Short mmCIF file of C-alpha atoms in Angstrom, two decimals:
data_model
loop_
_atom_site.label_atom_id
_atom_site.label_comp_id
_atom_site.label_asym_id
_atom_site.label_seq_id
_atom_site.Cartn_x
_atom_site.Cartn_y
_atom_site.Cartn_z
CA MET C 1 56.13 -74.31 -79.34
CA PRO C 2 52.53 -73.07 -79.71
CA ASP C 3 51.70 -75.34 -82.69
CA GLY C 4 53.36 -78.41 -81.18
CA ARG C 5 56.11 -78.63 -83.81
CA ARG C 6 59.74 -79.04 -82.82
CA LEU C 7 62.57 -77.26 -84.54
CA GLY C 8 65.54 -79.06 -85.98
CA ARG C 9 68.91 -77.42 -86.38
CA PRO C 10 68.24 -73.66 -86.40
CA PRO C 11 69.78 -71.15 -88.80
CA ALA C 12 72.91 -69.34 -87.67
CA THR C 13 71.02 -66.10 -87.06
CA SER C 14 69.00 -67.72 -84.25
CA SER C 15 71.85 -69.69 -82.67
CA GLN C 16 72.28 -67.57 -79.55
CA GLU C 17 68.56 -67.36 -78.92
CA THR C 18 68.22 -71.13 -79.33
CA ARG C 19 71.17 -71.79 -77.05
CA SER C 20 69.60 -69.60 -74.36
CA ARG C 21 66.29 -71.39 -74.76
CA ILE C 22 67.98 -74.77 -74.29
CA LEU C 23 69.77 -73.57 -71.16
CA ASP C 24 66.57 -72.16 -69.67
CA ALA C 25 64.74 -75.42 -70.38
CA ALA C 26 67.62 -77.44 -68.92
CA ARG C 27 67.62 -75.38 -65.72
CA HIS C 28 63.93 -76.07 -65.21
CA CYS C 29 64.28 -79.80 -65.93
CA PHE C 30 67.39 -80.34 -63.82
CA ALA C 31 65.93 -78.30 -60.95
CA ARG C 32 62.73 -80.36 -60.97
CA ASN C 33 64.10 -83.83 -61.71
CA GLY C 34 67.82 -83.80 -61.01
CA TYR C 35 70.55 -84.85 -63.41
CA GLU C 36 69.92 -88.59 -63.55
CA ALA C 37 66.15 -88.51 -63.96
CA THR C 38 66.16 -85.82 -66.64
CA THR C 39 65.91 -87.46 -70.05
CA ASN C 40 66.92 -86.21 -73.45
CA ARG C 41 63.27 -86.26 -74.48
CA GLN C 42 62.28 -84.10 -71.51
CA LEU C 43 64.97 -81.59 -72.37
CA ALA C 44 63.90 -81.50 -76.02
CA ASP C 45 60.21 -81.14 -75.15
CA ALA C 46 60.90 -78.33 -72.69
CA ALA C 47 62.97 -76.45 -75.26
CA GLY C 48 60.57 -77.10 -78.12
CA LEU C 49 63.35 -78.67 -80.16
CA THR C 50 64.44 -82.05 -81.40
CA THR C 51 67.00 -84.01 -79.42
CA GLY C 52 69.38 -83.66 -82.34
CA ALA C 53 69.08 -79.89 -82.26
CA ILE C 54 69.98 -79.79 -78.57
CA TYR C 55 73.09 -81.86 -79.10
CA HIS C 56 74.13 -79.69 -82.01
CA TYR C 57 74.90 -77.13 -79.28
CA PHE C 58 75.94 -79.38 -76.40
CA GLY C 59 77.90 -82.58 -76.93
CA SER C 60 76.32 -84.48 -74.03
CA LYS C 61 73.97 -84.18 -71.09
CA VAL C 62 77.01 -83.65 -68.86
CA ASP C 63 78.13 -80.71 -71.02
CA LEU C 64 74.62 -79.24 -70.94
CA TYR C 65 74.42 -79.62 -67.16
CA ILE C 66 77.79 -77.98 -66.61
CA GLU C 67 76.96 -75.10 -68.94
CA THR C 68 73.64 -74.63 -67.16
CA HIS C 69 75.49 -74.38 -63.86
CA SER C 70 77.91 -71.83 -65.34
CA GLN C 71 75.00 -69.76 -66.66
CA VAL C 72 73.25 -69.75 -63.27
CA GLN C 73 76.43 -68.76 -61.43
CA ALA C 74 77.09 -65.95 -63.91
CA LEU C 75 73.54 -64.62 -63.71
CA VAL C 76 73.42 -64.67 -59.90
CA TYR C 77 76.79 -63.02 -59.35
CA GLU C 78 76.29 -60.41 -62.05
CA ARG C 79 73.13 -59.38 -60.22
CA PHE C 80 74.91 -59.42 -56.86
CA GLU C 81 77.77 -57.33 -58.24
CA ARG C 82 75.40 -54.71 -59.64
CA ALA C 83 73.55 -54.63 -56.33
CA VAL C 84 76.68 -53.96 -54.25
CA GLU C 85 77.92 -51.32 -56.70
CA ALA C 86 74.68 -49.40 -56.17
CA ALA C 87 74.84 -49.65 -52.36
CA ALA C 88 76.75 -47.52 -49.90
CA PRO C 89 80.40 -48.64 -49.53
CA THR C 90 79.99 -50.39 -46.20
CA PHE C 91 79.91 -54.06 -45.32
CA VAL C 92 76.44 -53.93 -43.79
CA ALA C 93 74.93 -51.91 -46.64
CA ARG C 94 76.38 -54.16 -49.32
CA LEU C 95 75.54 -57.45 -47.64
CA THR C 96 72.01 -56.12 -47.13
CA ALA C 97 71.90 -55.32 -50.85
CA VAL C 98 72.95 -58.91 -51.63
CA LEU C 99 70.14 -60.25 -49.45
CA ASP C 100 67.61 -57.98 -51.16
CA GLU C 101 68.85 -59.13 -54.56
CA ALA C 102 68.62 -62.79 -53.52
CA LEU C 103 64.99 -62.19 -52.57
CA ALA C 104 64.30 -60.50 -55.92
CA LEU C 105 65.95 -63.32 -57.87
CA ASN C 106 63.94 -65.98 -56.09
CA HIS C 107 60.75 -64.05 -56.77
CA GLU C 108 61.58 -63.64 -60.46
CA ASP C 109 62.72 -67.21 -61.11
CA PRO C 110 62.62 -69.81 -58.31
CA THR C 111 64.35 -72.37 -60.55
CA LEU C 112 67.66 -70.58 -60.04
CA ALA C 113 67.80 -71.53 -56.36
CA GLU C 114 66.13 -74.88 -56.97
CA PHE C 115 68.79 -75.79 -59.51
CA LEU C 116 71.60 -74.82 -57.13
CA VAL C 117 70.08 -77.10 -54.49
CA ALA C 118 69.91 -79.96 -57.00
CA VAL C 119 73.56 -79.41 -57.98
CA ARG C 120 74.80 -80.40 -54.53
CA THR C 121 72.98 -83.71 -54.64
CA ASP C 122 73.89 -84.41 -58.24
CA MET C 123 77.59 -83.73 -57.67
CA SER C 124 77.68 -86.14 -54.75
CA ARG C 125 76.07 -88.91 -56.81
CA HIS C 126 77.76 -88.54 -60.17
CA ASP C 127 81.53 -88.54 -60.43
CA GLU C 128 81.42 -87.06 -63.91
CA LEU C 129 79.91 -83.91 -62.39
CA GLY C 130 81.74 -83.81 -59.09
CA VAL C 131 85.26 -83.94 -60.49
CA ASP C 132 84.77 -81.46 -63.31
CA PRO C 133 86.64 -78.21 -62.58
CA ARG C 134 84.03 -76.24 -64.52
CA LEU C 135 81.71 -76.64 -61.54
CA ALA C 136 84.13 -74.77 -59.28
CA VAL C 137 82.78 -71.89 -57.18
CA ALA C 138 85.76 -69.56 -57.37
CA ARG C 139 83.56 -66.60 -58.29
CA ARG C 140 81.50 -67.02 -55.13
CA GLU C 141 84.60 -67.24 -52.95
CA SER C 142 86.12 -64.14 -54.54
CA PHE C 143 82.89 -62.15 -54.28
CA PHE C 144 82.43 -62.70 -50.57
CA ALA C 145 86.12 -62.35 -49.77
CA ASP C 146 85.99 -58.87 -51.35
CA LEU C 147 82.89 -58.04 -49.32
CA VAL C 148 84.58 -59.07 -46.07
CA ASP C 149 87.74 -57.15 -46.98
CA LEU C 150 85.60 -54.05 -47.43
CA GLY C 151 84.23 -54.54 -43.91
CA ILE C 152 87.77 -54.79 -42.55
CA SER C 153 88.82 -51.61 -44.37
CA THR C 154 85.84 -49.68 -42.95
CA GLY C 155 86.43 -50.94 -39.42
CA GLU C 156 83.16 -52.88 -39.30
CA LEU C 157 85.01 -56.20 -39.07
CA SER C 158 88.20 -57.36 -37.44
CA ALA C 159 90.95 -58.64 -39.71
CA SER C 160 91.36 -61.61 -37.37
CA ASP C 161 87.78 -62.62 -38.19
CA ARG C 162 88.21 -62.47 -41.97
CA ASP C 163 87.94 -66.17 -42.72
CA VAL C 164 85.24 -66.98 -40.21
CA THR C 165 83.09 -64.05 -41.36
CA ARG C 166 83.36 -65.14 -44.98
CA ASP C 167 82.51 -68.73 -44.04
CA VAL C 168 79.50 -67.64 -41.99
CA ILE C 169 78.12 -65.51 -44.84
CA VAL C 170 78.51 -68.31 -47.37
CA ALA C 171 76.97 -70.85 -44.98
CA MET C 172 74.00 -68.56 -44.30
CA LEU C 173 73.30 -67.97 -47.98
CA MET C 174 73.74 -71.62 -48.93
CA GLY C 175 71.48 -72.62 -46.07
CA LEU C 176 68.94 -70.06 -47.21
CA VAL C 177 68.88 -71.60 -50.66
CA SER C 178 68.58 -75.16 -49.35
CA ALA C 179 65.99 -74.52 -46.67
CA SER C 180 63.58 -72.15 -48.35
CA SER C 181 64.12 -71.98 -52.12
CA GLY C 182 60.78 -73.69 -52.79
CA ASP C 183 58.80 -71.59 -50.31
CA PRO C 184 58.70 -67.86 -51.14
CA GLU C 185 57.20 -66.86 -47.78
CA THR C 186 59.83 -68.74 -45.80
CA HIS C 187 62.54 -67.35 -48.07
CA ALA C 188 61.37 -63.78 -47.53
CA ARG C 189 61.02 -64.28 -43.78
CA ALA C 190 64.52 -65.77 -43.51
CA ILE C 191 66.05 -62.90 -45.45
CA GLY C 192 64.22 -60.42 -43.26
CA GLY C 193 65.68 -62.17 -40.22
CA MET C 194 69.21 -62.04 -41.65
CA LYS C 195 68.84 -58.31 -42.27
CA ARG C 196 67.70 -57.83 -38.68
CA LEU C 197 70.76 -59.76 -37.49
CA LEU C 198 72.95 -57.36 -39.44
CA ALA C 199 71.10 -54.38 -38.00
CA GLY C 200 71.37 -55.78 -34.47
CA SER C 201 67.62 -55.85 -33.92
CA LEU C 202 66.96 -59.61 -33.88
CA VAL C 203 69.11 -60.78 -30.99
CA GLY C 204 69.42 -58.94 -27.73
CA ALA C 205 69.30 -59.29 -23.99
CA PRO C 206 65.86 -60.47 -22.81
CA SER C 207 63.79 -57.75 -21.23
CA SER C 208 63.21 -58.13 -17.52
CA ALA C 209 59.74 -58.94 -16.33
CA ALA C 210 57.74 -56.01 -15.06
#
């Protein structure tokens, strides 16, 4: 807070705003430090609240982490869904729209991708995160399965390639997040390359020497 004071338990009228502030602060802390190294004091300082106020909303650091993950997933896929709805009803057009939206999201808030990278490490190190069904990625699987099914219905994709196409798309996007989330130029260049792959202009037969 500007005057350095921390808020205790907020009035009911500001509950949703305070909850959102805590989640935003948690995303930044967990993205930067990971689950284990993020302390209650760091979370409180980042949110401009007391530790007690944070745990009025979230029963534990595990609960806060899981809710942060849910918020990030919801935000990302709501943006992706709006992007595909506005694009032409073809596989290439809608996957291109997803790539453009991923670039916009990373530009607006790099901590979204950075947090998703941290999640993979944290889940592998902490059983209390890795076994919790609330960290499931069903929405991601459903979103890209629908995208591939559209491509099959338009004749852009073969039905026999349904599963492999979905797996390739997910692997490309997850790799994009892991490899370039902290480097905007690399991120933009990689997305540009993926769009050229879709358009068929990145890979081709080598030209013969004159």
